[in-house]
Amino acid sequence: MQILTGKQMHEVDQMAIDGGIPSLQLMEQAGNALFEAFVQNVEKTEKIVIVCGGGNNGGDGYVLSRLLYAADYDVFIFPLETTKLSLETRMNRESCVVAGVPFIDIFEEATVLVDCVFGTGLDRDIQGTYKDVIEQMNASEKRIIAVDIPSGVDSATGKVLGVAVQAHETYTLQTGKIGLYIYPGRLHAGNVHILDIGIPEMYIQSIHPKTHLIAKKEMVDFLPDRFMHSNKADYGKVLCVGGSIHMSGAITMASLSALRSGAGMMTCAVPESVREVIATNVFESMIIPLSDVAGIIAPKAVDELQAQLDPYSVILVGCGIGRSEAVVDMVKMLLDSKKPLIIDADGLWAFRQIQDHYTDREHVILTPHPKEFADIMNITTKEVIDDFLYWGKKFMEKFPKATLVLKSETTLIFHKDEVWINTYGNNGLAKGGSGDVLAGCITGLYAQNEDAAKAAVLGVFLHAYAGDRVKKRKSVFSLLPTDVLKEIQQVLRKLEEHR
């Protein structure tokens, strides 16, 4: 699902106006869509106060007020701006006056507050009376519904511009806005509902949106093809390189996840001391035992593996591999091989040290969490968390041919100039081993479709949505990565049914 910034949506609005939809009519259509949503979701017993600013977001609020009042809702207007109004907003405010909609300057007795203050056009910190009123709204403990976007949230970045409305629900118009779905804007938006206000799709497509919201209904199109006339080799020969005496579970879960995601053949290259763990837990896998020192791959393991790489179509490196100079040499050798490569966990630690030699590397997917990513970018973890979108794009400037899966509560996938945002998943996934299952899932999909972006997007969805399904049966406290691993097969089955 394509989503836009406020600036892009303004361009779409203007194209619609230039194409024959008068701006006043467009505002009326927005108000009508909001009215229909309120009829479905707000009882007539509620006392509704609509807080209106002077721009078009306020104008939408005035239209909504008039329609609710005509339908016998208990509705009031709280005007935050009375002089600096857009033309359309002024006209709709006057219509409310003529219709007799009551105006007030307090909202203590309201049960529902509607935020129509700023919308998506805000580009400065909120101050003065606006700041005071928004803080009062947030402190009121009343149900708050935001129109288009909570006032104070930057529509392009999700950043809070000084202060922002803390909404329980957001009714956004025509398309989702990027800032609604990424941190910290997502925390302010509550449940987001997209309302069709009648703008033709051709205007949206004409600006070529590059940011997508991962949607379950679209994931069937990301499934790899499977054929009646085929064999195991047609679905990829995966090599998982990792494991160590202290972290044998990571490579076990990753390899099982790749198999559960459809990979045709599996081989695990692990330290000799970990061989039995794989042999007794991943029955479907072949094993390449590597020389090790104290349970971590030895320097000569690099040459041992290099001589055996030819058969493999996709390689995953890093899960449980540990940290040593031999690990750095192993990751370097795999990068030099030019084979499709997924780098996770301590493989990313190694990549950090040699990254400048591989800025043009193709067919590589990196799956860092914020700390790993901060180390690669030589910034703080806080800087990453404060602006995932910005730093992800900075990474892509340096590594334009790579695919980045930047993990968080809202995982972002970057590929070329496109970004996918994932809002599935829950905090039960915040547990050691979860990333190994994800890396394996992406690897298994990449082995089949040979499309890094599709593999990353579908892998992130499968992992997160499987976690949501498990959460329905178990507490988030007790949810385990192995639960998610087993649930992936059920999510794939559901997608297959809709193919």
CSV table of N, CA and C in Angstrom, one decimal, residues 1 11 34 56 121 129 131 146 215 227-228 230 279 343 345-346 376 407 468 489 493 497:
chain,number,residue,atom,x,y,z
A,1,MET,N,0.8,-1.2,0.0
A,1,MET,CA,0.0,0.0,0.0
A,1,MET,C,0.9,1.2,0.0
A,11,GLU,N,0.3,18.0,-3.3
A,11,GLU,CA,0.4,17.9,-4.8
A,11,GLU,C,-0.8,17.2,-5.4
A,34,LEU,N,-15.6,11.8,6.7
A,34,LEU,CA,-15.4,11.8,8.1
A,34,LEU,C,-16.7,11.6,8.8
A,56,ASN,N,-6.8,24.2,6.1
A,56,ASN,CA,-7.8,23.3,5.6
A,56,ASN,C,-8.2,22.1,6.5
A,121,GLY,N,0.3,19.8,7.0
A,121,GLY,CA,1.1,20.9,6.5
A,121,GLY,C,2.0,21.5,7.5
A,129,THR,N,-0.5,29.4,22.3
A,129,THR,CA,-1.9,29.0,22.7
A,129,THR,C,-2.1,27.6,22.1
A,131,LYS,N,0.1,25.2,21.6
A,131,LYS,CA,0.8,24.2,22.5
A,131,LYS,C,0.0,24.0,23.8
A,146,ALA,N,-8.1,12.2,15.8
A,146,ALA,CA,-7.4,13.1,14.9
A,146,ALA,C,-7.8,13.0,13.5
A,215,ALA,N,1.0,-4.5,3.8
A,215,ALA,CA,-0.4,-4.8,4.0
A,215,ALA,C,-0.6,-6.3,3.8
A,227,PHE,N,6.2,-24.9,-8.6
A,227,PHE,CA,5.8,-25.5,-9.9
A,227,PHE,C,5.5,-27.0,-9.7
A,228,MET,N,4.5,-27.5,-10.4
A,228,MET,CA,4.3,-29.0,-10.3
A,228,MET,C,5.5,-29.7,-10.8
A,230,SER,N,8.9,-29.8,-10.8
A,230,SER,CA,10.1,-29.2,-10.1
A,230,SER,C,10.7,-30.1,-9.2
A,279,ALA,N,23.0,-31.8,13.8
A,279,ALA,CA,22.7,-33.2,13.4
A,279,ALA,C,21.4,-33.7,14.1
A,343,ILE,N,23.4,-11.0,5.7
A,343,ILE,CA,24.3,-10.8,6.8
A,343,ILE,C,23.5,-10.4,8.1
A,345,ALA,N,23.4,-10.5,12.7
A,345,ALA,CA,24.1,-10.7,14.0
A,345,ALA,C,25.6,-10.3,13.9
A,346,ASP,N,26.5,-11.3,14.4
A,346,ASP,CA,27.9,-10.9,14.5
A,346,ASP,C,28.5,-10.8,13.1
A,376,ILE,N,27.5,0.3,12.5
A,376,ILE,CA,27.9,0.4,11.0
A,376,ILE,C,28.0,1.9,10.6
A,407,LYS,N,15.6,-3.2,11.7
A,407,LYS,CA,14.7,-3.8,12.7
A,407,LYS,C,14.3,-2.9,13.8
A,468,ASP,N,2.1,-12.2,15.8
A,468,ASP,CA,0.8,-11.7,16.2
A,468,ASP,C,-0.2,-12.8,16.4
A,489,GLN,N,4.6,-21.4,9.1
A,489,GLN,CA,4.0,-22.3,8.1
A,489,GLN,C,2.5,-22.1,8.0
A,493,ARG,N,0.4,-20.9,4.7
A,493,ARG,CA,-0.8,-21.6,4.2
A,493,ARG,C,-2.0,-20.7,4.0
A,497,GLU,N,-3.9,-19.9,0.3
A,497,GLU,CA,-5.3,-20.1,0.1
A,497,GLU,C,-5.9,-18.9,-0.8
